[in-house]
PDB file of C-alpha atoms and ligand atoms in Angstrom:
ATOM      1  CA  UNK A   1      24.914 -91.713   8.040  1.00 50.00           C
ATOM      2  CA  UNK A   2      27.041 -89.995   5.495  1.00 60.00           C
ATOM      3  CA  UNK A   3      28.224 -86.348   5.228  1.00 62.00           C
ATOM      4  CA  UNK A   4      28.341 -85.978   1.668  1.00 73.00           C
ATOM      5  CA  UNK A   5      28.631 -81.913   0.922  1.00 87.00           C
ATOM      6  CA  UNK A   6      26.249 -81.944  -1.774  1.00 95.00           C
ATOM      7  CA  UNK A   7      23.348 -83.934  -2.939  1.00 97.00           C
ATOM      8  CA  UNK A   8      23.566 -86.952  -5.109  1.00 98.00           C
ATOM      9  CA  UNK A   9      21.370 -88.138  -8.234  1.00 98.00           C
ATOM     10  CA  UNK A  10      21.890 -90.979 -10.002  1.00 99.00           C
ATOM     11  CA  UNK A  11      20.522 -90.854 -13.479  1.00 99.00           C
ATOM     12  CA  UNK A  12      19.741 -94.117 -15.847  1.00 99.00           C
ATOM     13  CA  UNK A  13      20.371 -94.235 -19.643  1.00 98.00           C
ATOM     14  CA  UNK A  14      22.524 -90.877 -19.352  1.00 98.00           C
ATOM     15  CA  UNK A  15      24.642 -91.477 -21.951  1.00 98.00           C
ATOM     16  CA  UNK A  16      22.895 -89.305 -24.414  1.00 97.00           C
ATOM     17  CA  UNK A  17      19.460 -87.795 -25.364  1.00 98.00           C
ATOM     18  CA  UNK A  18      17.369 -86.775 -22.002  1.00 98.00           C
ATOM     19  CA  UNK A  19      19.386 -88.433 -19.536  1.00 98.00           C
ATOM     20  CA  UNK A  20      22.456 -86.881 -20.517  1.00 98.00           C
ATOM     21  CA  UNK A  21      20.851 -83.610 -20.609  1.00 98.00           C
ATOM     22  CA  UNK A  22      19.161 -84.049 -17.462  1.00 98.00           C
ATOM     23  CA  UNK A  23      22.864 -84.921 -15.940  1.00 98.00           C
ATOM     24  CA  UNK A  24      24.245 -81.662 -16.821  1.00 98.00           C
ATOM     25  CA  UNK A  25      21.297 -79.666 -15.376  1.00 98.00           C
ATOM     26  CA  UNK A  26      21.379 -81.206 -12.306  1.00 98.00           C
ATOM     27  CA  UNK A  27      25.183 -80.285 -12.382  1.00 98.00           C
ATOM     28  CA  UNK A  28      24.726 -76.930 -12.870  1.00 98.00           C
ATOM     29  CA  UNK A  29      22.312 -76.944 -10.215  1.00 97.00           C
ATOM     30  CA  UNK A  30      24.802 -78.258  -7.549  1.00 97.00           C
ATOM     31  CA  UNK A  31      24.693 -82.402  -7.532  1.00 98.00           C
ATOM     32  CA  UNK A  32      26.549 -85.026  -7.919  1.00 98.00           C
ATOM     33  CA  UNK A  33      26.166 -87.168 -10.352  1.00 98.00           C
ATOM     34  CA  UNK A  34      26.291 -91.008 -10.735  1.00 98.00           C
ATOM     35  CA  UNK A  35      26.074 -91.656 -14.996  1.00 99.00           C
ATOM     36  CA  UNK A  36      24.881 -94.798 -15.623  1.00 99.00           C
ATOM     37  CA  UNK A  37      24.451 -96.486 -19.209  1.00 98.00           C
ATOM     38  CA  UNK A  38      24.339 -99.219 -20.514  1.00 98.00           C
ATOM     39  CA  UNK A  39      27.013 -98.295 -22.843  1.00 98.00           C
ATOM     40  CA  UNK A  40      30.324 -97.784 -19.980  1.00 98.00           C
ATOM     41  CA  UNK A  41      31.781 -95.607 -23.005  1.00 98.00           C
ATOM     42  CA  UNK A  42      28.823 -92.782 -23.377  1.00 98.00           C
ATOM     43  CA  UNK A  43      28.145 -92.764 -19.933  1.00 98.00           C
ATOM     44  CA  UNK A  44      32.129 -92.072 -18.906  1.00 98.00           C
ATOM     45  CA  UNK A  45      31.946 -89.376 -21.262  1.00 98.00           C
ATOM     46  CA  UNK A  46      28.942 -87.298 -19.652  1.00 98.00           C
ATOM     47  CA  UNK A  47      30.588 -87.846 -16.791  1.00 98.00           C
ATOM     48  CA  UNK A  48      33.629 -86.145 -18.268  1.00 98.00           C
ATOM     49  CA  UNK A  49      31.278 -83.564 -19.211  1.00 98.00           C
ATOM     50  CA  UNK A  50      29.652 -83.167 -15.746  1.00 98.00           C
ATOM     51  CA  UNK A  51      33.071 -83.090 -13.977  1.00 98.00           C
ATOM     52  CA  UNK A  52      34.274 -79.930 -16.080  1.00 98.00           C
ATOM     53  CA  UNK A  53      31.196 -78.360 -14.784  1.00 98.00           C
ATOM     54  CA  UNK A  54      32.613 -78.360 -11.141  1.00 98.00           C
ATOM     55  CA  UNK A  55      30.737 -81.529  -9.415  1.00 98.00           C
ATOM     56  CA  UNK A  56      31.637 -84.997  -8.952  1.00 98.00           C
ATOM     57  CA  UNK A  57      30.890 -87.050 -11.384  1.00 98.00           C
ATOM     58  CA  UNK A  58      31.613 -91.159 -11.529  1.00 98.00           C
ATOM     59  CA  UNK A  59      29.815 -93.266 -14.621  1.00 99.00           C
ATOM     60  CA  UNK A  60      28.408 -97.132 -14.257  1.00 99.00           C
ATOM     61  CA  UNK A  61      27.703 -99.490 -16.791  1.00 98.00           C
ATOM     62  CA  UNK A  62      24.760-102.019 -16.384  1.00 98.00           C
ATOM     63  CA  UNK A  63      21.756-103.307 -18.139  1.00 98.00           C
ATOM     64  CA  UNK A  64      19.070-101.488 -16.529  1.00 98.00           C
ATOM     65  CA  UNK A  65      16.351-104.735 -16.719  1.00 98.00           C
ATOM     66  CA  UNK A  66      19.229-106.583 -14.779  1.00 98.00           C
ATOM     67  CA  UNK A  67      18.174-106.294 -11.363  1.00 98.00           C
ATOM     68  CA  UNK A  68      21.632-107.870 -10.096  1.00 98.00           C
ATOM     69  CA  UNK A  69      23.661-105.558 -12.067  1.00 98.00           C
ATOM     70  CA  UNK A  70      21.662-102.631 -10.939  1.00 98.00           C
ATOM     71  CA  UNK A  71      22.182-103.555  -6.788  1.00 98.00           C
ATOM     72  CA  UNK A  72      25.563-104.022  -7.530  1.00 98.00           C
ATOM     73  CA  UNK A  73      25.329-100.409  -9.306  1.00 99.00           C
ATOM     74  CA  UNK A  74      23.309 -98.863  -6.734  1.00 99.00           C
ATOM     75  CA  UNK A  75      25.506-100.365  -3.967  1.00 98.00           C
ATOM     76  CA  UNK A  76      29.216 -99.041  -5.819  1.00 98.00           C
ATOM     77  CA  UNK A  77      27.115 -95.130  -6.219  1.00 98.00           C
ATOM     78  CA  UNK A  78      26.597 -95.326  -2.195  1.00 98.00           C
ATOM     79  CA  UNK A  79      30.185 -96.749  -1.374  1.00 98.00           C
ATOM     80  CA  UNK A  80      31.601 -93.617  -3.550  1.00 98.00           C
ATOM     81  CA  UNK A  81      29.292 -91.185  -2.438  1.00 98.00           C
ATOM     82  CA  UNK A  82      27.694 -92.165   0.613  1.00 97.00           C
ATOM     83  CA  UNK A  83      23.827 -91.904  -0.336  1.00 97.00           C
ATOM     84  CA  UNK A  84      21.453 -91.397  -3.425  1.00 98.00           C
ATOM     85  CA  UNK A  85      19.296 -88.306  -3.215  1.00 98.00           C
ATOM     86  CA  UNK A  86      17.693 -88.448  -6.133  1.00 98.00           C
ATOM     87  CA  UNK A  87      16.941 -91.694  -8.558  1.00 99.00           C
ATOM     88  CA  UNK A  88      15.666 -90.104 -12.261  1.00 99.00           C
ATOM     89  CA  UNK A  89      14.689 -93.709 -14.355  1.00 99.00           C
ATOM     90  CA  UNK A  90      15.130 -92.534 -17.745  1.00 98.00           C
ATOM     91  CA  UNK A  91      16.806 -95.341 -19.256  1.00 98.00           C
ATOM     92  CA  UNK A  92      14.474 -96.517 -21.984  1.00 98.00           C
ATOM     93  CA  UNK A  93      14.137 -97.664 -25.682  1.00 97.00           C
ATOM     94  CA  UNK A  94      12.030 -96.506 -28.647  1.00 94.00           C
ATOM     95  CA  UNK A  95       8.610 -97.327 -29.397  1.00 92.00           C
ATOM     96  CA  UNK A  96       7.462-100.704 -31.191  1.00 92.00           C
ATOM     97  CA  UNK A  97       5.706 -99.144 -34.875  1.00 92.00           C
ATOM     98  CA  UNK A  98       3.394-101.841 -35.668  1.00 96.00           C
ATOM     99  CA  UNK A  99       0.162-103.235 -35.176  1.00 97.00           C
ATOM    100  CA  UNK A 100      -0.770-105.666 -32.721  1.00 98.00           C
ATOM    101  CA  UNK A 101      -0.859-108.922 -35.062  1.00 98.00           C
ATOM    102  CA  UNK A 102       3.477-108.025 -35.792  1.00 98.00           C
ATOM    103  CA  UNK A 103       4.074-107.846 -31.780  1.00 98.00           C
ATOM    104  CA  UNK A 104       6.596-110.180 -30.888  1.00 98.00           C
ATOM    105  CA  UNK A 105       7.512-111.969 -27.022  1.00 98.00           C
ATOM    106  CA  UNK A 106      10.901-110.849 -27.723  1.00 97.00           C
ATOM    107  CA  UNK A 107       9.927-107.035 -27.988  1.00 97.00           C
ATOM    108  CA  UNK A 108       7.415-107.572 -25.450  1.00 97.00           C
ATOM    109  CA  UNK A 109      10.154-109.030 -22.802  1.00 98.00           C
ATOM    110  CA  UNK A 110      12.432-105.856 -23.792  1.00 98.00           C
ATOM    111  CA  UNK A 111      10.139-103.376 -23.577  1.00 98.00           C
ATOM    112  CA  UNK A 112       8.313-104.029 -20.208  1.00 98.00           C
ATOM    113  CA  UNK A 113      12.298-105.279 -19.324  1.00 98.00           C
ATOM    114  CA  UNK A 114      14.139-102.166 -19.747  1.00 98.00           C
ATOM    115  CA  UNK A 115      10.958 -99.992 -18.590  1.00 98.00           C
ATOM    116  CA  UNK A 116       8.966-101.142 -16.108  1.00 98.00           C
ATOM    117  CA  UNK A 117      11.764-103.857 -15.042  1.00 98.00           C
ATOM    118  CA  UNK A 118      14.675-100.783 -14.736  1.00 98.00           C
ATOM    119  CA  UNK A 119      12.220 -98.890 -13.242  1.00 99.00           C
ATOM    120  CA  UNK A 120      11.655-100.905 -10.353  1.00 99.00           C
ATOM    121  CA  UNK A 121      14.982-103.043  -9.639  1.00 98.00           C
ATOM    122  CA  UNK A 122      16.481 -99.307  -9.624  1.00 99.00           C
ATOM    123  CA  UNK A 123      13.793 -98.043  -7.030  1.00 99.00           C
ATOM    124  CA  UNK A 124      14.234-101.170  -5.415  1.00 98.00           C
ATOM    125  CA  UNK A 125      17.484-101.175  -4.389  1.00 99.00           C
ATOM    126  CA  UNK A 126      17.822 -96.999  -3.873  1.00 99.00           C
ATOM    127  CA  UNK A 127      14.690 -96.826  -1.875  1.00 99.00           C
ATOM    128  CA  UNK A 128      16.207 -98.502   1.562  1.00 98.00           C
ATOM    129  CA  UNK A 129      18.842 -96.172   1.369  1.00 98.00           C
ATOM    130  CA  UNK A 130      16.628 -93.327   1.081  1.00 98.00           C
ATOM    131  CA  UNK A 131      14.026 -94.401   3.965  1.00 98.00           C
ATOM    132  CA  UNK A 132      17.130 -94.763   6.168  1.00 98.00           C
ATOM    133  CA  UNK A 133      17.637 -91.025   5.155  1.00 98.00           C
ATOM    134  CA  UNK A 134      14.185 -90.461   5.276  1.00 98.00           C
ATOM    135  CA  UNK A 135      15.060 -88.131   2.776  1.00 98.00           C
ATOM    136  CA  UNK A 136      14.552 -89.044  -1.391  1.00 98.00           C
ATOM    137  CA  UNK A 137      13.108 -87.705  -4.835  1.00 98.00           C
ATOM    138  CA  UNK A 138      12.338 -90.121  -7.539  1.00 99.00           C
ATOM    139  CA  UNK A 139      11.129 -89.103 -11.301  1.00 99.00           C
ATOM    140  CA  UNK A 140      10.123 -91.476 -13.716  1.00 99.00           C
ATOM    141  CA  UNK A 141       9.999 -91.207 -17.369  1.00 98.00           C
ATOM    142  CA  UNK A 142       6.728 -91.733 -18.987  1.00 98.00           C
ATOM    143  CA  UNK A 143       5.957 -90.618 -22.046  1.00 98.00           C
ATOM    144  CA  UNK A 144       2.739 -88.693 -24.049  1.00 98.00           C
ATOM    145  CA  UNK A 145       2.155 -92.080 -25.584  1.00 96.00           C
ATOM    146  CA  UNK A 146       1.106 -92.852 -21.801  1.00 97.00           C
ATOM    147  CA  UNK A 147      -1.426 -90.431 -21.720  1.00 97.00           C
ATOM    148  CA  UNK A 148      -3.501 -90.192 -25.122  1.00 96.00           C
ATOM    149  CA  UNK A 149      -4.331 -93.214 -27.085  1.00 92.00           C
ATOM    150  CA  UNK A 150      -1.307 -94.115 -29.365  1.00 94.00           C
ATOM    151  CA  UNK A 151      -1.788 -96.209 -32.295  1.00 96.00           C
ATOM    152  CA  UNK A 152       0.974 -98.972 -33.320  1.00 96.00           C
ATOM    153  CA  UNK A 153       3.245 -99.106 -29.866  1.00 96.00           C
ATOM    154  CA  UNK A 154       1.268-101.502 -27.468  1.00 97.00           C
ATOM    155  CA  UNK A 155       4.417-102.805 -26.186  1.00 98.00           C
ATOM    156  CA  UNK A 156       5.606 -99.052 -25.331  1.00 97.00           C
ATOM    157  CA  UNK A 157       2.040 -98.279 -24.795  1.00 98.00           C
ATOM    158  CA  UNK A 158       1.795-100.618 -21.629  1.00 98.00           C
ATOM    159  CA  UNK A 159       4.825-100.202 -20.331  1.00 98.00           C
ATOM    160  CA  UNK A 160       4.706 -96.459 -19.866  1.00 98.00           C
ATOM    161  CA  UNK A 161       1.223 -96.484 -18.633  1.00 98.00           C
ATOM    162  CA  UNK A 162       2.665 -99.090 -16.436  1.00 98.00           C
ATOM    163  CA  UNK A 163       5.024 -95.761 -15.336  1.00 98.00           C
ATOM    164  CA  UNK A 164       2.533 -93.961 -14.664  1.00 98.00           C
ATOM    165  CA  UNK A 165       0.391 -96.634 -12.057  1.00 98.00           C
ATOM    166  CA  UNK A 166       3.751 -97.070 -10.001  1.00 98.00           C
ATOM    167  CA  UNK A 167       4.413 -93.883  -9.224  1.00 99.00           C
ATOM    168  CA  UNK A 168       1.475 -92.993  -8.083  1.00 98.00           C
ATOM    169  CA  UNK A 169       1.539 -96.348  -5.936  1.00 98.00           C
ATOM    170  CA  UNK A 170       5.050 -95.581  -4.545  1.00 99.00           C
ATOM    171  CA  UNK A 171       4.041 -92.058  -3.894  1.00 99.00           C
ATOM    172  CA  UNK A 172       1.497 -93.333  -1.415  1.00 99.00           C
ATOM    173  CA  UNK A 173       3.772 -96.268  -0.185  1.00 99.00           C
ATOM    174  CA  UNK A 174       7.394 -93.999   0.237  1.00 99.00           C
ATOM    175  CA  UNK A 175       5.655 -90.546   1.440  1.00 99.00           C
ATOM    176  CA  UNK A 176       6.003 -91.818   5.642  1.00 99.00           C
ATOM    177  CA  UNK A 177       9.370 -91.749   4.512  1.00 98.00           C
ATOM    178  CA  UNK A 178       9.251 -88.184   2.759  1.00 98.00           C
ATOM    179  CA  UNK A 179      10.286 -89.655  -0.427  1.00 99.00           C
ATOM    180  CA  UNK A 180       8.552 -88.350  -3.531  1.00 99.00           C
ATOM    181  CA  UNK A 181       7.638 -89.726  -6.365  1.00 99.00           C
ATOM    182  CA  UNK A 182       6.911 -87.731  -9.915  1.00 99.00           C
ATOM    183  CA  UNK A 183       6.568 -88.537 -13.336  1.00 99.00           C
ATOM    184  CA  UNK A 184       7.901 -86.542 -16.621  1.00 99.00           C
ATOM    185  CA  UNK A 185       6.235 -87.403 -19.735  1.00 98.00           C
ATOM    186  CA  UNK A 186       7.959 -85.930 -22.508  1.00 98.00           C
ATOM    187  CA  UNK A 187       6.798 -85.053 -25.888  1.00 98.00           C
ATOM    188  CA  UNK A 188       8.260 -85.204 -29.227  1.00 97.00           C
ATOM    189  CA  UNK A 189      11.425 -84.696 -28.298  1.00 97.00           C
ATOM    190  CA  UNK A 190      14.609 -84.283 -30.474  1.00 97.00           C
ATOM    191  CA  UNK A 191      16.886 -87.294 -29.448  1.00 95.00           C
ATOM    192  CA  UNK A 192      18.678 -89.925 -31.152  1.00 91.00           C
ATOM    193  CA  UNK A 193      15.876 -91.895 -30.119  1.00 90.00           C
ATOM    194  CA  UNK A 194      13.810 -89.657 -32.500  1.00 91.00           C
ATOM    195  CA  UNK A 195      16.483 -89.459 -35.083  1.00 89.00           C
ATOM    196  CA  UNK A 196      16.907 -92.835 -35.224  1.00 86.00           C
ATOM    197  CA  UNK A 197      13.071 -93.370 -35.463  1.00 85.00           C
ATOM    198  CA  UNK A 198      12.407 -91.304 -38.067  1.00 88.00           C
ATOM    199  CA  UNK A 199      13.801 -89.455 -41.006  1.00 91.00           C
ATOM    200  CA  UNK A 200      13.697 -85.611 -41.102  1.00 93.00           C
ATOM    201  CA  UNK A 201      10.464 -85.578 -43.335  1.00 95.00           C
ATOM    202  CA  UNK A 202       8.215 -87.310 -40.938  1.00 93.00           C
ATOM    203  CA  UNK A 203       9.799 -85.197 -38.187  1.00 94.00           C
ATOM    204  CA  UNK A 204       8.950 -81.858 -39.694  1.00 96.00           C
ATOM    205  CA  UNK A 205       5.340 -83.090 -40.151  1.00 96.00           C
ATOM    206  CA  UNK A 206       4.709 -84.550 -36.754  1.00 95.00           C
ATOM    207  CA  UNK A 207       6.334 -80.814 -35.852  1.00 97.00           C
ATOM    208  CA  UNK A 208       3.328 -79.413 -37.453  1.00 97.00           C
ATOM    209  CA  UNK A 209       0.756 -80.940 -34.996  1.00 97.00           C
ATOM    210  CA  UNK A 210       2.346 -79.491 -31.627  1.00 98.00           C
ATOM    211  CA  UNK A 211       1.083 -76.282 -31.196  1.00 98.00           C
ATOM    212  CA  UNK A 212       4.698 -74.729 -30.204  1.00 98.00           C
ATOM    213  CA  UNK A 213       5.597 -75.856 -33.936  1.00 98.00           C
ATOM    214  CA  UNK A 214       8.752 -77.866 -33.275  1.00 98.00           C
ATOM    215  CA  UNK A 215      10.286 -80.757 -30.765  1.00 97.00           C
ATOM    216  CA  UNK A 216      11.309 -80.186 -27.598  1.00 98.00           C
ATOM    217  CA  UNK A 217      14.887 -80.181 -26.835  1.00 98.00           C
ATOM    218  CA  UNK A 218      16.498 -82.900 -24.420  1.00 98.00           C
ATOM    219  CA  UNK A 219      17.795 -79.753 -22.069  1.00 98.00           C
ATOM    220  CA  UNK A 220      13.755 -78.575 -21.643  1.00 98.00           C
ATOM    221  CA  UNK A 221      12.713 -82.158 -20.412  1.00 98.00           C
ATOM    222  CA  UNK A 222      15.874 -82.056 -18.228  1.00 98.00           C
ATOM    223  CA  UNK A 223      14.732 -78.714 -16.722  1.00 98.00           C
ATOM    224  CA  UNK A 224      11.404 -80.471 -15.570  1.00 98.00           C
ATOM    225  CA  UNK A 225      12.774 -83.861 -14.142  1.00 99.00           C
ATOM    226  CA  UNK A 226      15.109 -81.508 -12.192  1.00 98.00           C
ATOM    227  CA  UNK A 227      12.622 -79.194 -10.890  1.00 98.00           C
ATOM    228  CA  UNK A 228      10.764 -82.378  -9.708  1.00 98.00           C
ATOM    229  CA  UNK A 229      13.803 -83.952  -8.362  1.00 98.00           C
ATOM    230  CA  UNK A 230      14.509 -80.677  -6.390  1.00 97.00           C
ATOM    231  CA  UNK A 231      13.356 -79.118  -2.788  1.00 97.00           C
ATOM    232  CA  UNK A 232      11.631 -76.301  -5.119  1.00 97.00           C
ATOM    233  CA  UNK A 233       9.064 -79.326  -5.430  1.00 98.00           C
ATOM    234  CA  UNK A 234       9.465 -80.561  -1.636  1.00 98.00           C
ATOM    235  CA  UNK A 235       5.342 -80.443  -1.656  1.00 98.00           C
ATOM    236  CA  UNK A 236       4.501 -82.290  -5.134  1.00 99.00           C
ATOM    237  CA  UNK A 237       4.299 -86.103  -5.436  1.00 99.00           C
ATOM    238  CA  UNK A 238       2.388 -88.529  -7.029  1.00 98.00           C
ATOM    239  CA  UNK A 239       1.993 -85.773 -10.225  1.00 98.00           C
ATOM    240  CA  UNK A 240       2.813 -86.082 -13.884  1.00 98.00           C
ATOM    241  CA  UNK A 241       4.588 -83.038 -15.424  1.00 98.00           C
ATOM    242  CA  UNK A 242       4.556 -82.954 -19.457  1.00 98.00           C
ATOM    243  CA  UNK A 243       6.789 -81.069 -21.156  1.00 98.00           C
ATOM    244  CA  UNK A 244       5.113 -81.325 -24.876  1.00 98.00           C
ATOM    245  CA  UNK A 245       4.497 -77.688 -26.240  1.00 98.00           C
ATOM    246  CA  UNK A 246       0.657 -78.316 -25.890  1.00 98.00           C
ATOM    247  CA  UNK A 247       0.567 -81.328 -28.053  1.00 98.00           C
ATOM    248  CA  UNK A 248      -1.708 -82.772 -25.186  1.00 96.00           C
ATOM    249  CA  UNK A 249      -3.587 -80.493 -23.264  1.00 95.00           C
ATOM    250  CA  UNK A 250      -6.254 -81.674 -20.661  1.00 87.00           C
TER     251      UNK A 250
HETATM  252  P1  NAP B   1      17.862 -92.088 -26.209  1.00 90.48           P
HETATM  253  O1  NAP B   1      18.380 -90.884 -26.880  1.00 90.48           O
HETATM  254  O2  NAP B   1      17.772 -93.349 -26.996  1.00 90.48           O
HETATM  255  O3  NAP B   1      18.667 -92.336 -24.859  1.00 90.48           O
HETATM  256  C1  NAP B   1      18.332 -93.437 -24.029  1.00 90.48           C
HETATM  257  C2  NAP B   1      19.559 -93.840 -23.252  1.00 90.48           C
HETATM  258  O4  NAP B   1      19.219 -95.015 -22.464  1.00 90.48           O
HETATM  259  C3  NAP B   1      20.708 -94.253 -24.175  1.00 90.48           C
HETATM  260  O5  NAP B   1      21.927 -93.732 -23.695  1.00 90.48           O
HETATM  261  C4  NAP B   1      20.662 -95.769 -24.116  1.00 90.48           C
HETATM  262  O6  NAP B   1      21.913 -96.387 -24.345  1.00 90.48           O
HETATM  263  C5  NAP B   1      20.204 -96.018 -22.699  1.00 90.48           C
HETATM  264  N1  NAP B   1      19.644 -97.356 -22.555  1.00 90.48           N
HETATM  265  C6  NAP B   1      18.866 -98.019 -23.421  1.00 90.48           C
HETATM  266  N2  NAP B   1      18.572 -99.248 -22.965  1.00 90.48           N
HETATM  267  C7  NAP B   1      19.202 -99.349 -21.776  1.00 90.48           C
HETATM  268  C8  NAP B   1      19.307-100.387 -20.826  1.00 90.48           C
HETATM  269  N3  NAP B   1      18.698-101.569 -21.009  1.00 90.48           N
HETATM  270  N4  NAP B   1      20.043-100.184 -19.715  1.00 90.48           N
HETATM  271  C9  NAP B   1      20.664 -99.007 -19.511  1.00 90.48           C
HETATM  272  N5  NAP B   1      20.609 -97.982 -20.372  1.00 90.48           N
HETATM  273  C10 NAP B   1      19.893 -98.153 -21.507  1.00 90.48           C
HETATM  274  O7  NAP B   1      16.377 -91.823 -25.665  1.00 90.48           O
HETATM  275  P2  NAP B   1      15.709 -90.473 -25.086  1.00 90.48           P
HETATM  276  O8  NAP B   1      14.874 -89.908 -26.172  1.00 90.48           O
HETATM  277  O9  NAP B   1      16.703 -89.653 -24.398  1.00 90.48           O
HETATM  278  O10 NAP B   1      14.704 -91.123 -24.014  1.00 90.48           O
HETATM  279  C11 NAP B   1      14.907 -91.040 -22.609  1.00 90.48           C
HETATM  280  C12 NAP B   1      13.616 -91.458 -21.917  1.00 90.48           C
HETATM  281  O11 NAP B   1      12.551 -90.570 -22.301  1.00 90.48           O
HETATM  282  C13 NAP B   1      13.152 -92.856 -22.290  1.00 90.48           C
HETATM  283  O12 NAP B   1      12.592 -93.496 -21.159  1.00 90.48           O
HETATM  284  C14 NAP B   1      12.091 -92.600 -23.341  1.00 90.48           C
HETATM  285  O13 NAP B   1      11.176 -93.655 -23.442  1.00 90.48           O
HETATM  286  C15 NAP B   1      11.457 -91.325 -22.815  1.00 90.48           C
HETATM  287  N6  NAP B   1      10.774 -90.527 -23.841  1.00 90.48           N
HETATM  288  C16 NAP B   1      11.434 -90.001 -24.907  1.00 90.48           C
HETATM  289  C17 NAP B   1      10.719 -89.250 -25.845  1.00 90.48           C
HETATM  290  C18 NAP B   1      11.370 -88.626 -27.055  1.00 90.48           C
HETATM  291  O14 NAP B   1      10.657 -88.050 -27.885  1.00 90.48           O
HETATM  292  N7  NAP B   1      12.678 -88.691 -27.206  1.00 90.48           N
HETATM  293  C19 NAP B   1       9.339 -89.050 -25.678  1.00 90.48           C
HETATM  294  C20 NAP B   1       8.716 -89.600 -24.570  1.00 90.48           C
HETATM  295  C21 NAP B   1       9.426 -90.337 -23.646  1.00 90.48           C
HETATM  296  P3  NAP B   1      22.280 -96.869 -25.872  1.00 90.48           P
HETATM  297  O15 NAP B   1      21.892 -95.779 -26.779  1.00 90.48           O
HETATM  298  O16 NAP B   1      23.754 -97.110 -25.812  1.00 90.48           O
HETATM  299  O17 NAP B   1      21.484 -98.099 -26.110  1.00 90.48           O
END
């Protein structure tokens, strides 16, 4: 059993947009933090960022649909720090636009790949380490596209609905273990996933239809997933939390 001082999350895709943000608030708050990416030059420099706040800090590159690379990830976080406390799977891509008829097997493979696939060769190889603890906090990212009907993104579509049906599933299957599971769907929120997605125009009209008039910032979604991840939540699992300024409501 390890004696690590303080608690230790590993975060996936935390090179920028949410996961990087998340990173830093779960600094601030007092953990560790293992950055992973799949770009080893991002994901060193959060961790730069994390280790001027104070914590430790080490970064790991890895495809997240590469369920190899990830055990080998997952087992170099617990040789350095001794155990995972917290798993946040954030790592993700952007949306397919178009209709059904221009899906292709290739985005298909990628999408359900990176999302579902990170999703559960992460949990996979964290969650022994956390039953021998019987100790652990998962979030996983959904999204708002999950949870009201989205036109033009089945490939994103299914595989963040697909978010949503594990974690529910693994928060029956890990609770004898008193490991949670929660889900954060964002909303609109201002990324380079978003940027990259679309120009400013489009942004400032899809602004319009959320009811606190503007995108959420990457900090405010990190704020949730940490107050998920964190013994302020020890009683909540199997719940989705949606950060979208009232864009969906139900
Ligand atoms: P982002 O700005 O594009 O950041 C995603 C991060 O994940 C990037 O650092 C990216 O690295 C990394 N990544 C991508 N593919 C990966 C892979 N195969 N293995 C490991 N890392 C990988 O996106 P974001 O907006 O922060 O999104 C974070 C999560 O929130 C995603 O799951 C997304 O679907 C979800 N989400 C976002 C929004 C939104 O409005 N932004 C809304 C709902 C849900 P590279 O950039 O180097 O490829």
């Amino acid at each position: 059993m390890s004696d690590h001082k303080r608690k230790v999350a590993l975060v996936t895709g935390a090179g920028r947009g949410i996961g990087k943000a998340t990173v830093l608030v779960l600094a601030r708050r007092g953990f560790d933090v293992a950055v992973h990416d799949i770009d080893a030059t991002t994901a060193a420099e959060t961790a730069a960022l994390v280790r001027e706040l104070g914590v430790e800090a080490e970064s790991y590159a890895a495809d997240v649909s590469d369920s190899e690379a990830m055990r080998d990830v997952v087992a170099a976080i617990e040789h350095r720090f001794g155990q995972i406390d917290v798993l946040i799977n954030n790592a993700g891509i952007a949306s397919d636009r178009c209709p059904i008829e221009q899906v292709t097997e290739a985005m298909f493979q990628r999408s359900i790949g990176v999302h579902v696939g990170g999703t559960v060769w992460t949990t996979q190889a964290v969650a022994p380490g956390m039953k021998r603890r019987n100790s652990g906090s998962i979030v996983n990212l959904s999204s708002i596209q999950a949870l009201v009907g989205w036109t033009e993104g089945a490939t994103y579509n299914a595989a963040k609905g697909a978010i949503l049906a594990l974690s529910k599933g693994w928060a029956k299957e890990l609770a004898p273990w008193n490991i949670r599971v929660n889900v954060v769907a964002p909303g609109h929120t201002e990324t380079e996933m978003t940027a990259r997605n679309d120009p400013p125009e489009l942004r400032a009209a899809k602004a319009k239809t959320i009811p606190l008039g503007r995108y959420g910032q990457p900090h405010e979604m990190g704020e949730a997933i940490a107050f998920l991840a964190s013994d302020e939540a020890s009683f909540i699992t199997g719940q989705v939390l949606s950060p979208n300024g009232g864009f969906v409501i139900t």
